Each structure stands twice: as structure tokens, then as C-alpha cells.
Coordinates of C-alpha atoms and ligand atoms in Angstrom, one line a residue:
Chain A
M1 CA 103.0 82.2 87.6
S2 CA 100.7 79.7 88.0
V3 CA 97.6 80.7 90.3
G4 CA 96.5 77.4 90.1
E5 CA 99.7 76.2 91.9
L6 CA 98.8 79.5 94.7
L7 CA 95.4 78.0 94.9
R8 CA 96.3 74.3 95.3
V9 CA 98.6 76.1 98.3
H10 CA 96.4 77.5 99.9
G11 CA 94.2 74.6 100.2
K12 CA 90.2 75.0 100.6
P13 CA 90.1 76.4 105.0
P14 CA 87.0 73.9 106.7
R15 CA 85.0 76.3 107.1
E16 CA 84.3 79.1 104.8
V17 CA 82.8 82.6 105.4
Y18 CA 82.8 85.7 102.9
F19 CA 82.6 88.9 104.4
D20 CA 83.7 90.5 101.4
L21 CA 80.4 92.4 100.0
E22 CA 81.8 95.9 99.1
N23 CA 84.6 94.4 96.6
S24 CA 81.8 91.5 95.2
G25 CA 80.1 88.8 96.6
Y26 CA 78.0 85.8 95.8
V27 CA 74.7 85.2 93.8
P28 CA 72.3 83.3 95.9
R29 CA 70.3 80.1 93.8
E30 CA 67.4 81.7 93.1
V31 CA 69.0 84.4 91.4
V32 CA 70.9 82.2 88.7
E33 CA 68.4 79.7 88.6
E34 CA 66.2 83.8 87.7
M35 CA 68.8 84.3 84.6
I36 CA 69.1 80.8 82.9
P37 CA 66.4 81.3 81.0
Y38 CA 67.1 83.9 79.1
F39 CA 70.8 83.1 78.4
N40 CA 68.7 80.2 75.4
S41 CA 65.3 79.8 76.4
V42 CA 63.2 82.8 76.9
G43 CA 63.9 86.6 76.0
Y44 CA 67.2 85.8 74.3
G45 CA 66.6 88.6 71.5
H46 CA 67.2 91.8 71.5
P47 CA 64.5 94.8 73.3
S48 CA 63.8 96.7 70.5
I49 CA 62.8 94.5 67.9
T50 CA 58.7 93.8 67.1
H51 CA 59.4 89.9 67.8
K52 CA 58.4 87.7 70.4
P53 CA 62.3 87.0 72.2
G54 CA 62.9 90.6 72.1
W55 CA 59.8 91.5 73.3
E56 CA 59.9 89.1 76.4
A57 CA 63.5 90.7 77.0
Y58 CA 61.7 94.3 76.6
E59 CA 59.6 92.8 79.5
V60 CA 62.2 92.1 81.8
V61 CA 63.9 95.5 81.1
H62 CA 60.6 97.2 81.9
E63 CA 59.9 95.0 84.6
T64 CA 63.1 96.2 86.3
K65 CA 62.5 99.6 85.6
E66 CA 58.8 99.7 87.2
L67 CA 60.3 97.3 90.2
L68 CA 62.4 100.2 90.9
S69 CA 59.9 102.0 91.0
R70 CA 58.1 101.0 93.2
V71 CA 61.2 100.4 95.9
L72 CA 61.8 103.4 95.5
N73 CA 58.2 104.9 95.2
A74 CA 60.0 107.0 92.3
G75 CA 55.9 107.3 90.7
G76 CA 56.6 109.4 87.3
L77 CA 59.3 111.3 88.8
G78 CA 61.4 110.5 86.0
E79 CA 63.1 107.2 84.2
F80 CA 66.1 104.6 84.9
A81 CA 68.7 104.4 82.8
I82 CA 70.0 100.5 82.8
V83 CA 73.7 100.3 82.1
H84 CA 76.6 97.8 82.7
S85 CA 77.2 98.9 86.4
G86 CA 77.9 101.1 89.2
T87 CA 80.8 102.7 87.7
E88 CA 79.0 103.1 84.6
A89 CA 76.0 105.1 86.2
N90 CA 78.6 107.6 87.9
N91 CA 80.2 107.8 84.9
L92 CA 76.8 109.0 83.0
A93 CA 75.8 111.3 86.7
V94 CA 79.1 113.0 86.5
L95 CA 80.0 113.2 82.5
G96 CA 77.4 113.3 80.8
H97 CA 76.5 116.4 83.1
A98 CA 80.0 117.6 81.9
L99 CA 78.8 117.1 78.2
A100 CA 76.0 118.8 78.5
N101 CA 76.6 121.5 80.7
R102 CA 80.2 121.9 78.3
E103 CA 79.9 125.9 77.8
R104 CA 78.5 126.6 80.4
R105 CA 81.3 124.9 82.3
G106 CA 81.0 125.5 86.6
K107 CA 82.5 124.0 89.4
I108 CA 82.1 119.4 90.2
L109 CA 82.1 119.4 94.2
V110 CA 82.4 115.8 95.4
S111 CA 82.8 115.0 98.8
A112 CA 86.4 113.9 99.4
V113 CA 85.1 110.1 100.6
E114 CA 82.9 109.6 96.7
H115 CA 83.7 105.7 95.5
L116 CA 87.1 106.9 92.0
S117 CA 84.1 106.5 89.8
V118 CA 83.3 109.7 90.9
I119 CA 85.9 111.7 91.8
H120 CA 87.4 110.5 88.9
P121 CA 84.8 111.4 86.2
A122 CA 84.8 114.5 87.8
E123 CA 88.7 115.3 87.5
L124 CA 87.8 114.0 83.6
A125 CA 85.6 116.6 83.4
E126 CA 88.1 119.6 84.6
R127 CA 90.7 118.7 81.8
L128 CA 88.3 117.4 79.6
F129 CA 86.3 121.1 79.3
G130 CA 87.4 123.4 82.3
F131 CA 85.6 122.1 85.3
R132 CA 86.9 123.0 88.8
V133 CA 86.8 120.2 90.5
L134 CA 86.1 121.2 94.5
R135 CA 86.3 118.3 97.5
V136 CA 84.2 118.0 100.5
P137 CA 85.5 117.5 103.3
V138 CA 84.7 114.6 105.8
D139 CA 84.3 115.0 109.8
G140 CA 86.8 112.8 111.4
E141 CA 83.4 110.3 110.4
G142 CA 83.2 110.1 107.4
F143 CA 80.7 113.3 107.9
V144 CA 79.6 116.1 105.4
D145 CA 79.2 119.2 107.4
P146 CA 76.0 120.9 106.3
E147 CA 77.4 124.4 106.8
V148 CA 80.5 123.6 105.5
L149 CA 78.7 122.5 101.9
R150 CA 76.6 125.7 102.3
E151 CA 79.4 128.0 102.1
L152 CA 81.0 126.5 99.1
V153 CA 77.6 126.0 96.5
D154 CA 77.5 128.9 95.0
R155 CA 76.5 130.7 91.7
D156 CA 78.6 128.7 90.0
T157 CA 78.4 125.1 90.9
S158 CA 77.0 123.0 88.5
L159 CA 77.1 119.4 90.2
V160 CA 77.2 118.4 93.5
S161 CA 77.6 114.4 94.1
I162 CA 78.1 113.0 98.0
Q163 CA 77.1 109.9 98.2
M164 CA 74.1 108.0 99.9
V165 CA 76.2 106.1 102.5
N166 CA 80.2 105.6 102.3
H167 CA 80.6 102.0 100.6
E168 CA 84.1 101.5 102.8
I169 CA 82.8 102.7 106.7
G170 CA 79.4 102.7 106.2
T171 CA 78.5 106.5 106.8
I172 CA 75.2 107.6 105.7
Q173 CA 74.8 111.0 104.8
M174 CA 72.2 113.1 105.6
I175 CA 71.3 113.3 101.9
S176 CA 67.5 115.0 102.3
E177 CA 69.6 118.0 103.9
L178 CA 72.7 118.2 102.0
S179 CA 70.2 118.5 99.0
R180 CA 67.9 120.7 100.0
I181 CA 70.6 123.0 101.4
V182 CA 72.4 123.1 97.5
K183 CA 69.1 124.1 95.9
E184 CA 68.7 126.5 98.7
V185 CA 72.1 128.3 97.7
N186 CA 71.2 127.8 93.9
P187 CA 68.5 126.1 92.7
S188 CA 70.3 125.2 88.9
T189 CA 72.9 123.6 90.6
V190 CA 72.2 119.8 89.8
F191 CA 72.6 116.7 92.7
H192 CA 73.4 112.8 92.4
T193 CA 73.9 110.8 95.1
D194 CA 75.7 107.8 94.8
A195 CA 73.3 105.3 97.0
A196 CA 75.3 101.9 95.6
D197 CA 75.7 101.2 99.0
A198 CA 72.0 102.6 100.4
F199 CA 70.1 100.7 98.4
G200 CA 68.6 98.0 99.9
R201 CA 70.3 98.9 103.3
V202 CA 68.6 102.0 104.6
P203 CA 65.3 103.9 103.1
I204 CA 64.8 105.9 99.5
D205 CA 62.0 107.5 99.1
L206 CA 62.1 109.4 95.5
R207 CA 58.7 111.4 96.4
E208 CA 61.0 113.1 99.5
L209 CA 64.3 113.5 98.7
E210 CA 62.5 116.1 95.5
H211 CA 65.8 117.5 95.7
V212 CA 68.0 115.0 93.7
D213 CA 68.2 114.5 90.1
M214 CA 70.0 111.6 90.1
L215 CA 70.5 108.4 92.0
T216 CA 73.0 105.2 91.5
I217 CA 72.8 101.8 92.2
S218 CA 74.7 99.1 91.6
S219 CA 73.3 95.1 91.2
H220 CA 76.1 93.2 93.2
K221 CA 76.1 95.6 96.3
I222 CA 72.8 93.7 96.8
H223 CA 73.4 90.4 95.9
G224 CA 72.6 90.7 92.2
P225 CA 74.8 89.5 89.3
R226 CA 77.5 92.2 88.9
G227 CA 77.7 93.9 85.8
V228 CA 74.4 95.7 86.3
G229 CA 73.6 99.6 87.3
V230 CA 71.2 102.1 86.9
L231 CA 70.7 105.3 86.9
F232 CA 67.7 107.6 88.7
V233 CA 67.2 110.6 86.5
R234 CA 64.8 113.1 87.3
E235 CA 62.7 114.3 84.5
G236 CA 64.0 117.5 82.9
L237 CA 67.7 117.5 83.5
R238 CA 69.8 117.6 81.2
L239 CA 72.1 114.9 80.3
E240 CA 74.2 113.7 77.6
P241 CA 75.2 109.7 76.7
V242 CA 79.3 108.8 77.5
L243 CA 78.9 105.9 75.6
R244 CA 78.0 106.4 71.4
G245 CA 76.7 103.7 69.4
Q246 CA 73.8 102.2 68.9
L247 CA 70.8 103.2 71.0
S248 CA 67.7 100.6 71.9
S249 CA 65.6 101.1 74.9
E250 CA 67.5 103.2 76.8
R251 CA 68.5 107.3 75.6
L252 CA 71.4 106.9 78.0
W253 CA 73.9 104.2 77.2
P254 CA 74.2 102.9 73.5
G255 CA 75.0 98.7 73.1
V256 CA 72.4 95.2 73.3
E257 CA 70.7 95.5 77.2
N258 CA 72.4 92.3 78.8
V259 CA 68.4 91.2 79.6
P260 CA 70.0 87.4 81.5
L261 CA 71.6 89.7 83.9
I262 CA 69.1 92.7 84.5
A263 CA 66.8 89.2 85.4
G264 CA 68.9 88.9 87.8
F265 CA 69.7 92.1 89.5
R266 CA 65.3 92.4 89.7
K267 CA 64.6 89.1 91.6
A268 CA 68.2 90.4 93.7
V269 CA 65.7 93.4 93.8
E270 CA 62.5 91.8 94.8
L271 CA 64.8 89.3 97.7
A272 CA 65.7 92.2 99.2
F273 CA 62.2 94.1 99.3
D274 CA 60.5 91.2 100.7
G275 CA 60.8 91.7 104.1
F276 CA 63.8 94.8 103.8
E277 CA 63.4 96.1 107.6
W278 CA 63.5 92.1 108.3
H279 CA 66.2 91.8 106.3
V280 CA 68.2 95.1 107.3
S281 CA 67.2 94.3 111.3
K282 CA 69.0 90.3 110.3
T283 CA 71.7 91.9 109.0
R284 CA 72.8 94.2 112.0
E285 CA 72.6 92.6 114.5
L286 CA 75.0 89.7 113.1
R287 CA 77.6 93.4 112.3
D288 CA 76.5 94.1 115.5
A289 CA 77.6 90.3 116.9
L290 CA 81.0 90.8 114.2
V291 CA 82.4 93.7 115.9
R292 CA 81.9 93.1 119.5
G293 CA 82.4 90.4 119.3
I294 CA 85.7 91.2 117.9
L295 CA 86.4 93.6 120.0
E296 CA 86.5 91.5 123.3
R297 CA 89.0 89.2 121.9
V298 CA 91.4 91.6 120.6
A299 CA 92.7 94.4 121.8
D300 CA 94.5 97.8 119.5
V301 CA 91.5 98.2 117.6
L302 CA 90.0 101.5 116.1
I303 CA 86.7 102.1 113.9
N304 CA 86.7 103.8 111.7
G305 CA 83.5 105.7 110.5
P306 CA 80.7 106.2 112.8
S307 CA 80.6 105.1 116.5
D308 CA 77.2 105.2 116.8
F309 CA 75.8 102.6 114.5
S310 CA 72.3 104.3 114.5
K311 CA 74.1 106.8 111.8
R312 CA 76.4 103.5 110.2
A313 CA 74.9 101.9 107.3
P314 CA 73.6 98.5 108.8
D315 CA 75.7 95.5 107.1
N316 CA 79.6 98.1 107.7
A317 CA 82.3 97.0 109.8
N318 CA 85.6 99.0 109.4
L319 CA 88.3 98.2 112.4
S320 CA 92.1 99.1 112.2
F321 CA 93.9 96.4 113.9
L322 CA 97.2 98.7 115.3
Y323 CA 101.0 96.6 114.6
V324 CA 99.3 94.4 111.6
E325 CA 99.4 95.4 107.7
G326 CA 95.6 94.4 106.4
E327 CA 96.6 92.8 102.9
A328 CA 98.9 90.2 105.6
L329 CA 95.6 90.2 107.5
T330 CA 93.7 89.5 104.2
V331 CA 96.3 86.7 103.2
E332 CA 96.2 85.3 106.7
L333 CA 92.1 85.1 107.3
S334 CA 92.0 83.8 103.8
L335 CA 93.5 81.1 104.8
H336 CA 91.5 80.6 107.3
G337 CA 88.7 80.9 105.4
V338 CA 87.4 84.1 106.2
Y339 CA 87.1 86.5 103.7
V340 CA 87.9 90.5 104.4
S341 CA 89.2 93.6 102.5
S342 CA 91.3 96.1 103.6
G343 CA 92.1 99.3 102.7
S344 CA 95.6 99.2 103.1
A345 CA 97.9 99.9 100.5
C346 CA 99.6 97.2 99.8
T347 CA 96.3 96.1 97.7
S348 CA 96.5 98.9 96.1
R349 CA 98.0 99.9 92.4
I350 CA 100.1 102.8 93.6
L351 CA 101.3 102.2 96.9
E352 CA 98.8 104.7 99.2
P353 CA 96.1 103.7 101.8
S354 CA 92.8 104.4 101.1
H355 CA 91.1 107.6 100.3
V356 CA 88.7 107.6 102.4
L357 CA 90.5 106.2 105.9
L358 CA 92.9 109.6 104.5
A359 CA 90.1 111.4 105.2
I360 CA 89.0 111.0 107.5
G361 CA 92.1 111.8 109.1
R362 CA 93.2 108.3 109.6
R363 CA 97.6 108.3 109.8
H364 CA 99.2 105.9 107.1
E365 CA 99.7 103.3 109.7
E366 CA 96.2 103.1 111.4
A367 CA 94.8 102.7 107.6
H368 CA 96.8 100.1 106.4
G369 CA 95.7 98.3 109.1
S370 CA 92.1 98.2 108.4
I371 CA 89.7 95.4 107.1
L372 CA 86.1 96.1 105.3
L373 CA 83.9 93.9 106.7
K374 CA 79.8 93.7 105.2
T375 CA 77.6 91.2 106.4
S376 CA 74.2 90.2 105.0
R377 CA 71.1 88.7 105.2
Y378 CA 72.5 85.5 104.4
H379 CA 74.4 84.7 107.4
T380 CA 74.7 82.9 109.9
V381 CA 75.3 83.0 113.7
E382 CA 77.4 80.4 113.2
D383 CA 79.8 82.5 110.7
V384 CA 79.7 85.4 112.8
E385 CA 81.1 82.9 115.7
Y386 CA 83.7 81.7 113.5
A387 CA 84.5 85.0 112.5
V388 CA 84.8 86.0 116.0
E389 CA 87.0 83.2 116.9
V390 CA 89.1 83.0 114.0
F391 CA 90.3 87.1 114.1
P392 CA 91.3 87.0 117.3
K393 CA 94.5 83.8 116.3
A394 CA 95.0 85.3 113.1
V395 CA 95.9 89.5 114.5
A396 CA 98.1 87.4 117.3
R397 CA 100.1 86.1 114.8
L398 CA 101.3 88.4 112.9
R399 CA 101.6 91.2 115.8
S400 CA 103.9 88.2 117.2
I401 CA 106.6 89.1 114.1
S402 CA 105.2 92.2 113.5
A403 CA 108.0 94.6 113.5
A404 CA 105.9 97.4 114.7
R405 CA 105.2 97.1 118.2
A406 CA 106.1 99.7 120.2
Chain B
M1 CA 88.6 100.9 98.2
S2 CA 91.4 102.8 95.9
T3 CA 92.9 100.8 92.3
R4 CA 93.1 97.6 92.6
I5 CA 95.9 95.5 91.4
P6 CA 95.7 91.2 91.2
L7 CA 98.2 89.7 92.9
P8 CA 98.7 86.5 92.1
Y9 CA 101.9 85.5 94.8
T10 CA 103.6 82.7 94.0
P11 CA 103.5 79.2 96.2
K12 CA 106.5 80.2 97.8
V13 CA 105.6 83.0 99.3
L14 CA 102.3 81.3 100.3
E15 CA 104.1 79.2 101.8
L16 CA 106.9 81.2 104.0
F17 CA 104.2 82.9 105.1
R18 CA 102.0 80.9 106.0
S19 CA 105.1 79.2 108.2
P20 CA 108.1 81.7 107.8
K21 CA 111.2 80.8 109.0
N22 CA 113.7 82.8 111.7
A23 CA 110.5 85.3 112.8
G24 CA 111.2 86.7 115.9
P25 CA 113.4 88.8 117.9
M26 CA 117.8 88.0 118.7
E27 CA 118.2 88.1 122.1
D28 CA 122.1 88.6 121.8
A29 CA 122.5 90.1 118.0
D30 CA 125.3 92.1 117.0
V31 CA 123.2 93.5 114.9
V32 CA 119.5 94.9 114.6
E33 CA 119.0 97.4 111.4
S34 CA 116.0 98.3 109.9
A35 CA 113.8 99.2 106.5
G36 CA 110.4 100.9 106.1
S37 CA 108.5 102.5 108.5
P38 CA 105.0 101.6 109.7
A39 CA 103.1 104.9 107.9
C40 CA 104.6 103.0 104.7
G41 CA 102.7 100.4 105.3
D42 CA 105.5 98.7 105.1
M43 CA 108.7 97.5 107.4
I44 CA 111.2 95.2 108.2
R45 CA 114.4 94.6 111.4
L46 CA 117.3 92.2 110.7
Y47 CA 119.1 90.3 113.3
L48 CA 121.9 89.1 112.8
K49 CA 124.2 87.3 114.5
V50 CA 128.2 87.0 113.6
S51 CA 130.8 85.6 114.3
E52 CA 134.6 85.0 113.2
R53 CA 135.7 81.8 111.8
D54 CA 138.8 81.2 110.0
G55 CA 139.9 84.9 110.3
E56 CA 136.5 85.8 108.6
E57 CA 133.0 87.1 109.7
V58 CA 130.3 84.8 109.1
I59 CA 125.9 85.1 110.1
E60 CA 126.0 82.5 112.2
R61 CA 121.5 83.2 113.0
A62 CA 119.4 85.6 111.2
T63 CA 115.9 86.6 112.5
F64 CA 113.6 89.5 111.2
E65 CA 110.3 90.9 112.4
S66 CA 107.9 92.0 109.3
Y67 CA 105.7 94.6 109.7
G68 CA 104.1 94.6 105.9
C69 CA 101.8 92.9 103.2
A70 CA 102.5 88.4 102.6
A71 CA 105.4 89.6 100.1
N72 CA 106.9 91.5 102.6
I73 CA 107.1 88.3 105.1
A74 CA 108.1 86.3 102.3
A75 CA 111.1 88.5 101.3
A76 CA 112.1 89.0 104.8
S77 CA 112.8 84.9 105.6
I78 CA 113.9 83.8 102.3
L79 CA 116.5 85.9 103.4
T80 CA 117.3 85.1 106.7
E81 CA 118.0 81.6 105.5
L82 CA 120.0 82.9 102.7
V83 CA 122.3 84.4 104.7
V84 CA 123.2 82.3 107.3
G85 CA 126.8 80.5 107.0
K86 CA 127.8 82.9 104.3
S87 CA 130.6 85.4 104.9
M88 CA 129.4 88.9 105.3
R89 CA 131.5 88.8 102.1
E90 CA 129.2 86.9 100.2
A91 CA 126.1 88.2 102.1
W92 CA 126.6 91.9 100.8
R93 CA 125.8 90.4 96.9
I94 CA 122.7 88.9 97.7
S95 CA 120.0 91.3 95.1
W96 CA 116.7 92.2 96.2
K97 CA 116.7 90.5 92.5
D98 CA 118.2 86.7 94.0
V99 CA 115.6 87.3 96.6
A100 CA 112.7 87.8 94.3
D101 CA 113.7 85.0 92.3
E102 CA 113.9 82.8 95.8
L103 CA 110.3 83.4 96.1
G104 CA 110.0 82.6 93.0
G105 CA 109.1 86.1 91.2
L106 CA 107.0 88.8 92.7
P107 CA 104.3 90.9 90.9
P108 CA 105.7 93.8 90.2
I109 CA 104.5 95.6 92.6
K110 CA 105.3 94.0 95.1
Y111 CA 109.4 94.2 94.2
H112 CA 109.8 97.0 96.8
C113 CA 109.6 94.5 99.1
S114 CA 112.2 92.7 98.6
I115 CA 113.9 95.9 98.2
L116 CA 113.1 96.3 101.6
A117 CA 114.5 93.0 102.5
V118 CA 118.1 93.4 100.8
G119 CA 117.7 97.6 101.8
A120 CA 118.2 96.0 105.5
L121 CA 120.8 93.8 105.0
K122 CA 122.9 96.1 103.7
R123 CA 122.1 98.6 106.8
A124 CA 123.2 95.7 108.8
V125 CA 126.2 95.2 107.1
R126 CA 127.7 98.5 107.1
S127 CA 125.5 99.0 110.8
Y128 CA 128.3 96.2 111.7
Y129 CA 131.4 97.4 110.6
G130 CA 130.9 100.7 112.1
K131 CA 130.9 99.2 115.4
V132 CA 133.7 97.1 114.8
G133 CA 135.4 100.4 113.9
R134 CA 136.7 98.6 110.5
R135 CA 135.6 99.2 106.7
P136 CA 136.4 96.3 104.7
D137 CA 137.8 96.9 100.8
W138 CA 134.4 95.7 99.5
L139 CA 132.5 97.2 101.7
P140 CA 131.7 100.2 99.5
E141 CA 131.0 103.5 100.3
D142 CA 128.7 105.0 97.8
L143 CA 125.2 104.1 98.9
T144 CA 123.5 100.5 96.9
I145 CA 120.5 100.4 94.9
E146 CA 119.0 99.0 97.6
E147 CA 119.6 101.9 100.2
R148 CA 118.6 104.1 98.2
Q149 CA 115.6 102.7 96.8
T150 CA 114.0 102.0 100.6
L151 CA 115.8 106.0 101.9
E152 CA 113.6 106.9 98.3
E153 CA 110.1 104.8 100.4
E154 CA 110.8 106.7 103.9
K155 CA 111.1 109.6 102.5
M156 CA 108.1 109.2 99.8
I157 CA 105.9 109.0 103.7
E158 CA 107.5 111.6 105.0
R159 CA 106.8 114.3 101.8
L160 CA 103.5 112.6 101.9
Y161 CA 102.5 113.8 105.5
S162 CA 104.2 117.0 105.3
G163 CA 103.5 118.9 102.1
Q164 CA 99.6 119.3 100.3
G165 CA 98.4 117.6 103.1
F166 CA 95.4 114.6 101.5
R167 CA 93.1 115.8 104.2
I168 CA 92.5 119.5 105.0
A169 CA 93.3 120.3 100.7
I170 CA 89.8 121.3 99.6
A171 CA 91.1 121.3 96.0
L172 CA 91.3 118.2 94.3
P173 CA 95.0 117.6 93.0
R174 CA 94.9 117.3 89.4
S175 CA 95.7 113.7 88.8
G176 CA 97.7 112.5 86.9
S177 CA 98.5 109.3 86.1
S178 CA 98.6 108.4 89.9
G179 CA 95.3 107.7 89.8
Q180 CA 93.7 108.3 93.1
G181 CA 91.8 111.3 93.9
A182 CA 91.9 112.6 96.6
Ligands
LIG501 C1 79.5 103.2 96.1 C2 80.2 102.4 95.0 N1 80.0 103.3 94.4 C3 79.8 102.7 93.1 C4 80.1 101.7 92.8 C5 80.5 100.5 91.6 O1 80.3 99.9 91.2 P1 80.6 98.6 90.0 O2 81.2 97.8 91.3 O3 78.8 97.6 89.6 O4 81.2 99.5 89.4 C6 80.6 100.3 93.9 C7 81.1 99.2 93.7 O5 82.3 99.3 94.2 C8 80.5 102.0 95.5 O6 81.4 101.0 96.1

């Protein structure tokens, strides 16, 4: 099999628009340019060594944390551990907590719609150390019911992990209220929130979120480079490193800091927060136009996630196109230069559709036809118009040969 | 999303996905059979027009409808091309491997697409002889591997729906090797 041949047959569509920002995306030129000097002209040293290139490297790490502290209003509240992905940050949160508390064990509560980088480490903590993992159910739009959470938390609850924004359906959880309830029932329960898809999209104030003990960020979710993640850890929290090796500037993560990528991430944070409100409203307008345009032109489409769009992340759109299978639709759209992903089983290793869509009660055949799109401030009105033109054609072609048509 | 896997399709799969041959229902089909279901995320419906030539049944025309991934559509398309002009007896000998090979190969996780296509074909052949009320000696009573696998896939989805149910269970099932958390 030659992937080159596949790409040749695919060809370059006349216009290309990338909406698969959930699964990774492009890095703008300003961010790329910020990284380049750090490979060979400045800060290419090890941040914990006492020489100029080392201190230059340390400056990047240090300044990045200062910046995070400012944009999240976290001054004096704790530390930011910079790790190599959001996945690693979530592993550090869940397994690092489990390691530090393995003698006492207890329950770990995760919402049913968490990212697998939370669910799987929780299951590992169960297998390795005997924690008990409970899944907190969500309603048809992906919300955790505060009263259900109150029922589930007890004296034995060690950790609760509930994401701030769902990565697939954009549900914005009421983290302030949920974390308060957890601490009301059990003040010693640790509360983690995966904010990978909230950061840069919804305001986050760690001084206000006083009951949040840990928070996850991922660089490539905000047009930064892949391979940088951050875990905020509140002062005084017991957490053990998961990976072992030579420590450097991070107490919780060994290995040499990837300074060029961190510099790129820092730039991406600056860009995201420079005109935050404007970025959010532009993103929202584009998303609304995209959804409206598609719904006007294509019949038999379900909206997955909150129907009240004010309760949904501004960038997220998730639609199920009945009678077509999502993977086929991603390929068809790709041939037209519109790049999206699907929660269909056909894109997965295990031939089961997205656990998020099943958790909100979608039937398998509805989940198989799901398409996830995310807009950003880098999209234009023309990008959206192009997608709105392409979708009806793509869906119609696949429906015309569909065996599932009623 | 759930756990992902790269799917480097062959050029042939992409070509047939883009321009499938023999797609659509057939008004005057002698036999129509399907395999899979929308809930499985994979379904192929096969239409055959059969005529007699020199005392043998020959597949004169074949069309398909498909609900499924790009590989599913390509597999169904190539299958229709493979069977046209063949006698029923020859068509019966087509295996899922033949279909995958004709596509230049499939990623292993997509083998079930060619299995489903051939499963539909074998069901159609059986159904044809069921209708005419005669079983040729080359047609075994035992199900072929493709028919068994197709049944297996169709049953799996029923189990997923009826079993412990993904949705309501509060406790996460212990993960085996499946990699799916919820
Ligand atoms: C909610 C959420 N958490 C964690 C991650 C993992 O981040 P990364 O891709 O940096 O490992 C993602 C990214 O897909 C995500 O969407």
C-alpha cells in the first residue's frame, strides 16, 4: 500500500477548508516563526544548566507559566506543570493522584463523556491500585446533573474528573457549581477538570474556581504546536510523577523541556488571549452560519449536544446525517476539500461509535452518521460558504446509493 | 473521539468510492439480499438479475446499495463487477479475500467490508435457489465463512443494545483490550 498513491488519486481540491480542529490543526505562521530561533540560535540549551543558552531556555519556560498565570488569574495559587500533551497532563492528574493516594484508594468519578485520556488512566488506577471507577451519567445534551453528582460523591470519593467543555459535542459543564458540590459533600475529594477544549473559548478564572484542584490544557487545541500540554496543580495538592527520570524545571515530569514547542505554545496563548472576546464572537458567528447553512440545505440532520447554543462552546458543531455513514462522508467531503471527522465506528480501532454520542443516548446508526466540525478565528466567511455549498452535494451523493434509506 | 487508526486506502478503493460502478437499486432484480445493518454502521444490499444460458444460470446484471465507509462502498462496487457474466456456480466461489485483493488490499480492520459484500452475495445465491425451489449440488448447506461472519456482526450489535447497555450503567466496565472506556 502506498499512501503517496492514495494522495495522488485524491488530488488537490480547488479549495480547502479545515474544520477538524478537534483532532489537530494548522499552526499559524506567527507561531511557527516564534519557534524557529529556539532550535538553533537562542535558548537551545537545557533550562536547568547554568549557561546562557540554558537560561534563555529557562526564560521561555518561566515566561510561559507567568503568562498562563495571568490569563487564568492563577497568581500564587499553584504551579503549572508543562508536559508533552494534553494526554500526558490528564495522565498526570489521574494516575499522579492515584499514585500519591494508593494506600487509601477509594473511588474515582469521571463523567461518561470524558476524553479517553481521562477514562483510561482511571481504569488503569483501578486495575493497578484497586480504586473503584464510577461513571457519572450525563443527560441527552451531555450535562452532568449537579444533584446526581451530589448523590454519587461520598466519604470514600478520592478524585472527581469532569471536563469543562466536551471535545465532541461542546457541552459547557457548570464546573464552578459541580466542584463546589463535590467539596460540600467531601472537602478532601480532589477535583480535576480537563479544560483542553475550554481554554481560549470560555473564560476561565482559577481564583473564582476555588474548588478546582487541577486543570488540563493542550497546546494544539488553540493553534499551538502539538506536543505541549499543561497541568495546573493547586498549592498543597498531593501528586506523584507518573514518568520517572531526570527532573529539570518540572517537579512532576522528567525529561528535557521541549523549548521550541513551548515557545510556540506561549505565542499561541498570547494570540488567543489578545482580543479574546472578539475571537470568541467571530468563532461563534462562523459556527452559527455553518450550522444554519447546513440545516437549511440538508434534511434529516440531528444536532448532537446542547441545542441552546449559548450552553455550547463557540467553536463546536456536531451533526448526524441520517442514512449516511460518517467515515464515507469524511472521505467524500475530503475529495471536495472540506476536512472534518466523524464519531462513526468505521474510523475507530474497535468498530464502536463514539462513547460520547452513545452516552447522550444516540442510537448507533445516529452516531455512525455524525460529523464534527470546529470553527476558529482563522476561518473566513468564504470558508463557511464553501462548506455550506459542498455539504448538500456530498450528503446527497451518498444518500443516493445508501442501503439505509427508509 | 474513540480510539483512532490510520486508514491508508488503496487508490482503487478511493477511485471506486468516488465513482462506484453499478450503484443503485434494480427494478427487475430476480433476487435482493442484504448483509449488515445501519446499527452496525455497515450494510450492503445486492440486486442480481439472473438468466439462463446453455442450461446454466448466469448473472446478467448486478447492482448494490451501500451504507458504510469508503471501503464498504468500494467492496460492494467491485463485487458487482466481479460477478457480472459469471455463472452462479462461479460467483459462489468468490471469497472475501478475492474482493480485498481486487481492491489492491484493505486495511485489516476493514476486512469485514469485503466479508459483508461476499456475505450478501452468498445470501443472494441461496435465496435465488430457494425461490426456484432447487438446490444445485455445488451449493453447500453449511454456511460459508462470509455468511457466518456476517451473522456474527449482525448479532454483535444486538448484544451491544440488549446487554449491559453503554448508557445507563454507572460503573465503568473494566477495560479489556478493547480500548473503549464507556
Ligand atoms: C478534552 C480533551 N482532553 C485531552 C486531549 C488530549 O490532548 P492531546 O491531544 O494534547 O494529547 C484532547 C485532545 O484531543 C481533548 O479534546
